[in-house]
Amino acid sequence: MSLSRSPSPVLGGGWASPGLNLPSSGRSSPSKGNTGSNGTPVMWESARMKNTGASGYPSFSTNNQGFISKHMRRISSSLPRFNANQYVEKDKTPGGRWSVQNVPLLGRLRGIMARMGRKMKIRLLLVLLFIVSMIIFFNSPLLYYWRRASWLGGGEKFVIILAANVGGGVMEWKGAREWAIERDSVKNKKKYAATWGYNLEIIDMSTKKRYAHEWRESWEKVDFIRTSFRKYPKAEWIWWLDLNTFVMEPSYSLQEHIFNQLGKNTYRDINEYNPLNISHPVTDGYLDESSKSPVGDGNQKSINLVLSQDCSGFNLGSFFVRRSTWTDRLLDVWWDPVAYEQKHMEWEHKEQDALEQLYIAQPWIRKHTAFLPQRKVNSFPTGACGDHGYDPKFHYNSKDRDFLVNMAGCEWGRDCWGEMYNFRELSYYLNRSLWERFKEDLVAAVWLKLTGQKVKL
């Protein structure tokens, strides 16, 4: 018969469980009840060992009474206690997402780049290279050379001649206002020429005695044009400007504004606007068909002289001449001292009246001449060209952003310096950058309301 429990190895019998060997039991076998002789529940040895944490080898068990255990309990009791109800992870938001506030920007960028695919990285690199190259291009001399090259922007094909009139007039020297006008006008033309890569020739229109018996003030522009063609052999067009002119829109290039579509921007039939009542076209029988035609041969490549007309006729404050054999002939005839000797007392506007006479008398000049609407390249202030107020045919309009204003005749009863100053400030106001608009329209306005003082930023 097998025993349900292992017999005690102790001599005299008994059970391994101590509760079964009590002297009061008087028995060598377990009692039927579950309580001891004193009425307390029987504690089995296996349960006791689990509660005490014994390893099954009582001889080596310390029951958590060793030196190390005691000191470990002291150290652990001195540490701050953990409160699970008040603990929140600092790296997570209440919604459970990780917070990026403590993550450095470089780390975030690295994380974004790590999640990108190879193709996306290549595309992003190409975009960055393009942006950097554009910034370098538009903020370096490369832009100037690009616009100036004849096979790219074509800027070197144009020469701007500015009549500076450094010595004053024929009989008088310039005062402070005249010097201020010249300074602003020269600065304006230098900036415009540098923007688009054009050649700028500032000439001294001081009266010089070309011949022993004459003073040709303003007639010398003909001679200076011829000299400039020799000085700039790559130049195709020369743009003459009087001193009392101001480029209002420096963002307009001559190519885009006029010459890329010269045929559409000009008219060759003077009957479209004919303040001089010139009979046109000429109908003499000995002339060829292009000379008899009101528009010449109709080809824009045959246009060699471009000018505008004001209320009195031809205006040479702003006009263009193209390099050609025809132009050489025109300049020779125009500068002819015989014509000057015979007519200079009758021609009030000097070289301007001389050109009008040549246009009327010489059919070969008409078929190579074209006219621009005046406000295209030679707008007038409101006070010029009549006393009837604003005329949309002649006078400058800021809403239409006219290209250039010519203060012609300001020395006769008008304030040249006042007009130059007003147009200079208006040009700056119309062409401000976004940053300048932000400073002046917002920051300066807020400062004025807060302090009552005007400030120029």
Short mmCIF file of C-alpha atoms in Angstrom, two decimals:
data_model
loop_
_atom_site.label_atom_id
_atom_site.label_comp_id
_atom_site.label_asym_id
_atom_site.label_seq_id
_atom_site.Cartn_x
_atom_site.Cartn_y
_atom_site.Cartn_z
CA MET A 1 0.00 0.00 0.00
CA SER A 2 1.51 3.27 -1.15
CA LEU A 3 1.46 6.23 1.11
CA SER A 4 -0.19 9.45 0.09
CA ARG A 5 2.59 11.39 1.84
CA SER A 6 6.28 10.69 2.17
CA PRO A 7 7.21 9.17 5.54
CA SER A 8 9.35 11.18 7.86
CA PRO A 9 13.05 10.36 7.74
CA VAL A 10 13.18 10.95 11.51
CA LEU A 11 13.71 7.82 13.60
CA GLY A 12 10.43 6.84 15.30
CA GLY A 13 8.17 7.75 12.36
CA GLY A 14 5.94 10.71 11.90
CA TRP A 15 5.19 13.04 9.07
CA ALA A 16 7.31 15.70 7.51
CA SER A 17 4.67 18.31 8.25
CA PRO A 18 5.23 19.53 11.82
CA GLY A 19 1.58 19.88 12.55
CA LEU A 20 1.11 16.15 12.30
CA ASN A 21 3.70 15.24 15.00
CA LEU A 22 2.28 17.20 17.90
CA PRO A 23 2.55 15.31 21.23
CA SER A 24 -1.09 16.03 22.02
CA SER A 25 -2.33 14.14 19.00
CA GLY A 26 -1.23 10.78 20.34
CA ARG A 27 -1.25 9.47 16.83
CA SER A 28 1.28 8.81 14.15
CA SER A 29 -1.08 9.67 11.36
CA PRO A 30 -2.76 12.90 10.35
CA SER A 31 -5.94 13.81 12.09
CA LYS A 32 -9.15 14.09 10.18
CA GLY A 33 -9.71 17.68 11.06
CA ASN A 34 -8.09 20.79 9.54
CA THR A 35 -7.19 22.43 12.85
CA GLY A 36 -4.51 21.84 15.43
CA SER A 37 -4.99 20.91 19.08
CA ASN A 38 -5.15 24.56 20.11
CA GLY A 39 -7.85 25.35 17.54
CA THR A 40 -5.61 27.25 15.07
CA PRO A 41 -5.44 26.33 11.37
CA VAL A 42 -2.71 23.98 10.32
CA MET A 43 0.07 25.71 8.39
CA TRP A 44 1.65 23.36 5.92
CA GLU A 45 5.37 23.56 5.48
CA SER A 46 5.15 24.24 1.74
CA ALA A 47 2.87 27.22 2.26
CA ARG A 48 5.15 28.51 5.02
CA MET A 49 8.16 28.31 2.75
CA LYS A 50 6.38 30.28 0.02
CA ASN A 51 5.39 33.02 2.44
CA THR A 52 8.85 33.31 3.89
CA GLY A 53 10.51 33.24 0.46
CA ALA A 54 12.73 30.27 1.28
CA SER A 55 14.68 28.63 -1.51
CA GLY A 56 14.08 25.09 -0.34
CA TYR A 57 17.34 24.88 1.57
CA PRO A 58 16.58 26.04 5.10
CA SER A 59 20.15 25.85 6.26
CA PHE A 60 21.18 28.71 3.90
CA SER A 61 18.07 30.90 4.15
CA THR A 62 18.49 34.27 5.89
CA ASN A 63 14.80 35.22 5.77
CA ASN A 64 15.75 38.74 4.57
CA GLN A 65 17.78 39.38 7.67
CA GLY A 66 21.24 39.66 6.03
CA PHE A 67 23.52 42.71 6.02
CA ILE A 68 22.98 43.58 2.34
CA SER A 69 19.22 43.17 2.54
CA LYS A 70 18.96 45.45 5.51
CA HIS A 71 20.95 48.22 3.88
CA MET A 72 19.07 47.86 0.59
CA ARG A 73 15.82 48.35 2.45
CA ARG A 74 17.21 51.50 4.08
CA ILE A 75 18.39 52.93 0.74
CA SER A 76 15.10 52.20 -1.00
CA SER A 77 13.08 53.76 1.82
CA SER A 78 15.06 57.00 1.53
CA LEU A 79 14.26 57.41 -2.18
CA PRO A 80 11.29 59.60 -3.32
CA ARG A 81 8.09 57.66 -3.59
CA PHE A 82 6.37 57.17 -6.96
CA ASN A 83 2.84 58.58 -7.39
CA ALA A 84 1.16 56.94 -10.39
CA ASN A 85 -1.79 59.33 -10.35
CA GLN A 86 0.29 62.48 -10.85
CA TYR A 87 2.88 61.13 -13.31
CA VAL A 88 2.75 62.35 -16.94
CA GLU A 89 5.44 61.69 -19.50
CA LYS A 90 7.15 64.92 -20.48
CA ASP A 91 7.90 63.79 -24.01
CA LYS A 92 4.27 63.12 -24.82
CA THR A 93 1.33 65.43 -25.19
CA PRO A 94 -1.94 64.61 -23.35
CA GLY A 95 -3.29 63.12 -26.57
CA GLY A 96 -0.53 60.52 -26.64
CA ARG A 97 1.54 62.08 -29.44
CA TRP A 98 5.20 62.85 -29.05
CA SER A 99 5.96 66.57 -28.51
CA VAL A 100 8.42 68.22 -30.94
CA GLN A 101 9.04 71.29 -28.78
CA ASN A 102 12.15 69.80 -27.24
CA VAL A 103 13.44 68.29 -30.48
CA PRO A 104 16.13 70.45 -32.18
CA LEU A 105 15.43 71.81 -35.62
CA LEU A 106 18.38 69.92 -37.06
CA GLY A 107 17.02 66.72 -35.62
CA ARG A 108 13.61 67.32 -37.13
CA LEU A 109 15.18 68.01 -40.51
CA ARG A 110 17.19 64.82 -40.27
CA GLY A 111 14.05 62.92 -39.46
CA ILE A 112 12.22 64.36 -42.44
CA MET A 113 15.13 63.56 -44.74
CA ALA A 114 15.34 60.02 -43.37
CA ARG A 115 11.69 59.42 -44.23
CA MET A 116 12.10 60.73 -47.80
CA GLY A 117 12.66 58.45 -50.73
CA ARG A 118 15.62 58.71 -53.05
CA LYS A 119 13.65 60.29 -55.90
CA MET A 120 12.15 62.89 -53.59
CA LYS A 121 15.62 63.81 -52.29
CA ILE A 122 16.89 64.29 -55.85
CA ARG A 123 13.93 66.49 -56.75
CA LEU A 124 14.37 68.57 -53.62
CA LEU A 125 18.07 68.99 -54.37
CA LEU A 126 17.32 70.19 -57.91
CA VAL A 127 14.79 72.72 -56.62
CA LEU A 128 17.27 74.07 -54.06
CA LEU A 129 20.00 74.36 -56.69
CA PHE A 130 17.64 76.26 -58.98
CA ILE A 131 16.62 78.69 -56.23
CA VAL A 132 20.22 79.32 -55.18
CA SER A 133 21.34 79.85 -58.79
CA MET A 134 18.53 82.38 -59.37
CA ILE A 135 19.47 84.31 -56.25
CA ILE A 136 23.11 84.41 -57.30
CA PHE A 137 22.21 85.37 -60.88
CA PHE A 138 19.96 88.30 -59.97
CA ASN A 139 22.28 89.63 -57.27
CA SER A 140 25.57 89.51 -59.12
CA PRO A 141 27.14 91.14 -62.20
CA LEU A 142 26.05 88.10 -64.22
CA LEU A 143 22.68 89.74 -64.81
CA TYR A 144 24.32 92.88 -66.21
CA TYR A 145 26.51 90.93 -68.63
CA TRP A 146 23.57 88.77 -69.65
CA ARG A 147 21.49 91.82 -70.55
CA ARG A 148 24.40 93.56 -72.21
CA ALA A 149 25.62 90.75 -74.49
CA SER A 150 24.49 91.29 -78.07
CA TRP A 151 23.56 87.62 -78.52
CA LEU A 152 21.55 87.49 -75.25
CA GLY A 153 19.94 90.67 -73.91
CA GLY A 154 21.29 92.93 -76.65
CA GLY A 155 22.05 95.89 -74.38
CA GLU A 156 25.27 96.88 -76.14
CA LYS A 157 23.25 97.57 -79.30
CA PHE A 158 21.87 100.73 -77.67
CA VAL A 159 23.63 103.98 -76.76
CA ILE A 160 21.96 106.64 -74.63
CA ILE A 161 23.26 110.15 -75.27
CA LEU A 162 22.43 112.63 -72.51
CA ALA A 163 22.98 116.31 -73.16
CA ALA A 164 24.48 117.44 -69.84
CA ASN A 165 25.11 121.07 -70.80
CA VAL A 166 27.80 121.33 -68.13
CA GLY A 167 28.85 124.86 -68.98
CA GLY A 168 25.39 126.37 -68.57
CA GLY A 169 24.02 128.24 -71.55
CA VAL A 170 25.38 130.52 -74.22
CA MET A 171 25.67 133.63 -72.09
CA GLU A 172 25.05 132.52 -68.47
CA TRP A 173 26.30 130.05 -65.91
CA LYS A 174 24.08 127.60 -64.08
CA GLY A 175 22.84 128.21 -60.56
CA ALA A 176 22.15 125.77 -57.71
CA ARG A 177 18.82 124.62 -59.13
CA GLU A 178 20.28 123.95 -62.56
CA TRP A 179 23.06 121.87 -61.02
CA ALA A 180 20.49 119.93 -58.98
CA ILE A 181 18.45 119.21 -62.11
CA GLU A 182 21.53 117.95 -63.92
CA ARG A 183 22.56 115.78 -60.95
CA ASP A 184 19.16 114.07 -60.73
CA SER A 185 18.90 113.62 -64.48
CA VAL A 186 22.38 112.10 -64.81
CA LYS A 187 21.83 109.78 -61.86
CA ASN A 188 18.54 108.61 -63.35
CA LYS A 189 20.11 107.77 -66.73
CA LYS A 190 23.10 106.03 -65.15
CA LYS A 191 20.84 103.79 -63.10
CA TYR A 192 18.68 102.93 -66.10
CA ALA A 193 21.65 102.19 -68.37
CA ALA A 194 23.28 100.01 -65.70
CA THR A 195 20.05 98.07 -65.18
CA TRP A 196 19.77 96.98 -68.81
CA GLY A 197 23.40 97.00 -69.93
CA TYR A 198 23.13 100.01 -72.26
CA ASN A 199 25.98 102.35 -73.17
CA LEU A 200 25.65 105.83 -71.70
CA GLU A 201 27.38 108.81 -73.26
CA ILE A 202 27.13 112.03 -71.23
CA ILE A 203 28.21 114.89 -73.40
CA ASP A 204 29.00 118.49 -72.67
CA MET A 205 26.67 120.71 -74.63
CA SER A 206 28.61 123.85 -73.79
CA THR A 207 28.54 126.13 -76.76
CA LYS A 208 31.59 125.65 -78.95
CA LYS A 209 32.63 127.69 -81.90
CA ARG A 210 32.54 125.21 -84.75
CA TYR A 211 32.91 127.91 -87.34
CA ALA A 212 34.35 131.40 -87.16
CA HIS A 213 31.00 133.15 -87.66
CA GLU A 214 28.44 131.00 -85.76
CA TRP A 215 27.36 129.64 -82.42
CA ARG A 216 25.30 126.47 -82.91
CA GLU A 217 23.77 125.72 -79.52
CA SER A 218 21.60 122.53 -79.70
CA TRP A 219 22.56 121.95 -83.32
CA GLU A 220 25.56 120.08 -82.03
CA LYS A 221 23.43 117.03 -81.19
CA VAL A 222 23.71 116.08 -84.87
CA ASP A 223 27.49 116.09 -84.68
CA PHE A 224 27.49 114.16 -81.37
CA ILE A 225 25.29 111.43 -82.81
CA ARG A 226 27.71 110.92 -85.66
CA THR A 227 30.65 110.85 -83.24
CA SER A 228 28.91 108.27 -81.01
CA PHE A 229 28.37 105.88 -83.90
CA ARG A 230 32.11 105.92 -84.47
CA LYS A 231 32.86 105.48 -80.77
CA TYR A 232 30.54 102.49 -80.33
CA PRO A 233 30.97 100.28 -83.42
CA LYS A 234 28.58 97.59 -82.09
CA ALA A 235 25.76 100.06 -81.45
CA GLU A 236 22.68 99.72 -83.65
CA TRP A 237 20.45 102.41 -82.13
CA ILE A 238 21.22 105.76 -80.49
CA TRP A 239 18.69 107.28 -78.11
CA TRP A 240 19.05 111.01 -77.67
CA LEU A 241 17.72 112.54 -74.42
CA ASP A 242 17.58 116.16 -73.35
CA LEU A 243 18.67 117.07 -69.85
CA ASN A 244 15.13 117.86 -68.62
CA THR A 245 13.95 114.28 -69.04
CA PHE A 246 13.35 111.58 -66.44
CA VAL A 247 12.86 107.84 -66.91
CA MET A 248 9.79 107.11 -64.80
CA GLU A 249 9.71 103.34 -65.29
CA PRO A 250 13.24 101.89 -65.10
CA SER A 251 11.78 98.37 -65.25
CA TYR A 252 10.89 98.90 -68.95
CA SER A 253 13.61 97.86 -71.36
CA LEU A 254 13.81 99.51 -74.77
CA GLN A 255 13.56 96.10 -76.42
CA GLU A 256 10.32 95.11 -74.72
CA HIS A 257 8.83 98.58 -74.71
CA ILE A 258 9.52 99.52 -78.33
CA PHE A 259 11.91 97.60 -80.55
CA ASN A 260 10.73 93.99 -80.30
CA GLN A 261 7.54 95.12 -82.04
CA LEU A 262 8.68 98.30 -83.71
CA GLY A 263 6.18 98.01 -86.55
CA LYS A 264 3.20 97.74 -84.15
CA ASN A 265 4.39 100.47 -81.79
CA THR A 266 4.98 103.09 -84.50
CA TYR A 267 3.00 104.66 -87.32
CA ARG A 268 4.57 105.80 -90.59
CA ASP A 269 1.64 107.67 -92.06
CA ILE A 270 1.89 111.14 -90.56
CA ASN A 271 -1.79 111.74 -91.31
CA GLU A 272 -2.64 109.77 -88.16
CA TYR A 273 -1.50 112.85 -86.24
CA ASN A 274 -0.40 115.82 -88.32
CA PRO A 275 -0.16 119.07 -86.32
CA LEU A 276 1.96 120.67 -89.06
CA ASN A 277 -0.58 119.82 -91.79
CA ILE A 278 2.11 118.30 -93.98
CA SER A 279 0.82 117.02 -97.33
CA HIS A 280 1.46 113.29 -97.32
CA PRO A 281 2.31 111.20 -99.30
CA VAL A 282 4.24 112.85 -102.10
CA THR A 283 2.70 112.11 -105.51
CA ASP A 284 5.39 113.23 -107.94
CA GLY A 285 5.59 110.92 -110.93
CA TYR A 286 9.34 110.42 -110.89
CA LEU A 287 9.26 108.76 -107.44
CA ASP A 288 9.26 105.02 -106.82
CA GLU A 289 6.31 103.21 -105.28
CA SER A 290 7.68 103.15 -101.75
CA SER A 291 8.20 106.92 -101.81
CA LYS A 292 4.63 107.43 -102.97
CA SER A 293 3.23 105.10 -100.32
CA PRO A 294 2.07 106.72 -97.05
CA VAL A 295 3.77 103.89 -95.09
CA GLY A 296 6.89 103.48 -97.22
CA ASP A 297 7.69 99.84 -97.94
CA GLY A 298 5.85 98.66 -94.82
CA ASN A 299 8.89 96.81 -93.52
CA GLN A 300 9.97 97.69 -89.98
CA LYS A 301 13.59 96.95 -90.85
CA SER A 302 13.61 100.01 -93.11
CA ILE A 303 12.78 102.35 -90.20
CA ASN A 304 15.88 104.39 -89.40
CA LEU A 305 14.48 107.40 -87.53
CA VAL A 306 11.92 107.18 -84.71
CA LEU A 307 10.53 110.27 -83.01
CA SER A 308 7.33 111.68 -81.54
CA GLN A 309 5.17 114.73 -82.22
CA ASP A 310 3.77 117.16 -79.69
CA CYS A 311 1.12 119.81 -80.18
CA SER A 312 3.56 121.96 -82.20
CA GLY A 313 5.18 119.35 -84.44
CA PHE A 314 8.35 117.26 -84.24
CA ASN A 315 9.90 116.92 -80.79
CA LEU A 316 13.56 115.95 -80.48
CA GLY A 317 13.80 115.83 -76.70
CA SER A 318 13.67 112.03 -77.02
CA PHE A 319 14.23 110.28 -80.35
CA PHE A 320 16.04 107.27 -81.87
CA VAL A 321 18.42 106.95 -84.82
CA ARG A 322 19.57 103.64 -86.34
CA ARG A 323 23.00 102.97 -87.80
CA SER A 324 22.68 102.83 -91.61
CA THR A 325 23.88 104.47 -94.83
CA TRP A 326 20.61 106.39 -94.87
CA THR A 327 21.40 107.82 -91.42
CA ASP A 328 24.83 109.00 -92.57
CA ARG A 329 23.20 110.89 -95.41
CA LEU A 330 20.62 112.40 -93.09
CA LEU A 331 23.20 113.60 -90.58
CA ASP A 332 25.30 115.18 -93.34
CA VAL A 333 22.35 117.09 -94.76
CA TRP A 334 21.05 118.00 -91.33
CA TRP A 335 24.40 119.47 -90.29
CA ASP A 336 24.91 121.31 -93.57
CA PRO A 337 26.19 124.80 -92.70
CA VAL A 338 24.63 126.27 -95.83
CA ALA A 339 21.12 125.44 -94.62
CA TYR A 340 21.95 126.85 -91.23
CA GLU A 341 23.34 130.04 -92.71
CA GLN A 342 20.22 130.64 -94.77
CA LYS A 343 17.50 129.59 -92.30
CA HIS A 344 18.78 129.82 -88.71
CA MET A 345 17.09 133.20 -88.23
CA GLU A 346 13.72 131.76 -89.34
CA TRP A 347 13.92 128.45 -87.48
CA GLU A 348 12.90 129.22 -83.93
CA HIS A 349 13.43 125.66 -82.73
CA LYS A 350 16.76 125.36 -84.55
CA GLU A 351 17.67 121.73 -85.41
CA GLN A 352 14.06 120.64 -84.84
CA ASP A 353 12.70 123.01 -87.47
CA ALA A 354 15.53 121.97 -89.78
CA LEU A 355 14.44 118.32 -89.58
CA GLU A 356 10.84 119.27 -90.25
CA GLN A 357 11.94 121.13 -93.36
CA LEU A 358 13.94 118.13 -94.54
CA TYR A 359 10.95 115.83 -93.99
CA ILE A 360 8.72 118.09 -96.04
CA ALA A 361 11.16 118.67 -98.90
CA GLN A 362 12.88 115.28 -99.21
CA PRO A 363 10.74 112.23 -100.03
CA TRP A 364 13.63 109.84 -99.36
CA ILE A 365 13.54 110.90 -95.70
CA ARG A 366 9.82 110.19 -95.26
CA LYS A 367 9.87 106.53 -96.20
CA HIS A 368 12.45 105.72 -93.51
CA THR A 369 10.85 107.78 -90.71
CA ALA A 370 8.35 106.48 -88.17
CA PHE A 371 6.51 108.12 -85.30
CA LEU A 372 5.75 106.94 -81.80
CA PRO A 373 2.72 108.12 -79.80
CA GLN A 374 4.09 110.89 -77.63
CA ARG A 375 3.28 109.26 -74.30
CA LYS A 376 5.10 106.11 -75.39
CA VAL A 377 8.49 107.74 -75.02
CA ASN A 378 8.10 111.50 -74.44
CA SER A 379 5.23 112.45 -72.10
CA PHE A 380 4.80 116.08 -71.09
CA PRO A 381 3.88 117.55 -67.69
CA THR A 382 0.39 118.97 -67.49
CA GLY A 383 1.64 122.55 -67.81
CA ALA A 384 3.30 121.94 -71.17
CA CYS A 385 1.74 122.05 -74.64
CA GLY A 386 -1.20 124.39 -74.12
CA ASP A 387 -3.13 125.98 -71.28
CA HIS A 388 -6.19 123.75 -71.46
CA GLY A 389 -5.24 121.41 -68.63
CA TYR A 390 -4.69 117.70 -68.95
CA ASP A 391 -4.69 116.22 -72.46
CA PRO A 392 -4.49 112.39 -72.66
CA LYS A 393 -2.58 112.63 -75.95
CA PHE A 394 0.40 114.53 -74.53
CA HIS A 395 0.45 114.60 -70.74
CA TYR A 396 1.89 112.12 -68.30
CA ASN A 397 -0.48 109.71 -66.54
CA SER A 398 0.76 107.78 -63.51
CA LYS A 399 -2.07 105.23 -63.77
CA ASP A 400 -0.85 104.21 -67.23
CA ARG A 401 2.74 104.15 -65.97
CA ASP A 402 4.18 106.24 -68.82
CA PHE A 403 7.80 105.41 -69.59
CA LEU A 404 9.48 108.83 -69.70
CA VAL A 405 8.55 112.42 -68.97
CA ASN A 406 10.08 115.40 -70.78
CA MET A 407 9.79 118.75 -68.98
CA ALA A 408 10.14 120.62 -72.26
CA GLY A 409 9.90 124.40 -72.02
CA CYS A 410 9.99 124.44 -68.22
CA GLU A 411 12.46 127.34 -68.32
CA TRP A 412 9.76 129.51 -69.89
CA GLY A 413 7.49 130.38 -66.99
CA ARG A 414 7.55 127.02 -65.13
CA ASP A 415 9.64 125.64 -62.27
CA CYS A 416 12.10 123.13 -63.76
CA TRP A 417 13.49 122.04 -60.40
CA GLY A 418 10.02 121.66 -58.87
CA GLU A 419 8.87 119.47 -61.75
CA MET A 420 12.04 117.38 -61.67
CA TYR A 421 11.72 116.85 -57.91
CA ASN A 422 8.04 115.86 -58.10
CA PHE A 423 8.57 113.36 -60.90
CA ARG A 424 11.63 111.91 -59.16
CA GLU A 425 9.65 111.27 -55.97
CA LEU A 426 6.69 109.91 -57.94
CA SER A 427 8.92 107.49 -59.83
CA TYR A 428 10.37 106.21 -56.55
CA TYR A 429 6.89 105.80 -55.06
CA LEU A 430 5.55 103.87 -58.05
CA ASN A 431 8.54 101.51 -58.23
CA ARG A 432 9.02 100.65 -54.57
CA SER A 433 9.85 97.10 -53.60
CA LEU A 434 7.64 95.02 -51.30
CA TRP A 435 9.99 95.67 -48.38
CA GLU A 436 9.92 99.43 -48.97
CA ARG A 437 6.12 99.39 -49.17
CA PHE A 438 5.94 97.46 -45.91
CA LYS A 439 8.20 99.95 -44.12
CA GLU A 440 6.60 103.11 -45.47
CA ASP A 441 2.93 102.14 -45.75
CA LEU A 442 2.64 100.11 -42.55
CA VAL A 443 5.50 100.71 -40.11
CA ALA A 444 5.81 104.46 -40.75
CA ALA A 445 2.02 104.90 -40.70
CA VAL A 446 1.69 103.10 -37.36
CA TRP A 447 4.55 105.16 -35.91
CA LEU A 448 2.85 108.37 -37.09
CA LYS A 449 -0.40 107.44 -35.32
CA LEU A 450 1.38 106.44 -32.11
CA THR A 451 3.80 109.34 -31.81
CA GLY A 452 2.48 111.98 -34.22
CA GLN A 453 5.90 112.21 -35.87
CA LYS A 454 6.75 111.38 -39.46
CA VAL A 455 9.69 109.08 -39.97
CA LYS A 456 11.48 108.10 -43.17
CA LEU A 457 12.67 104.51 -43.02
#
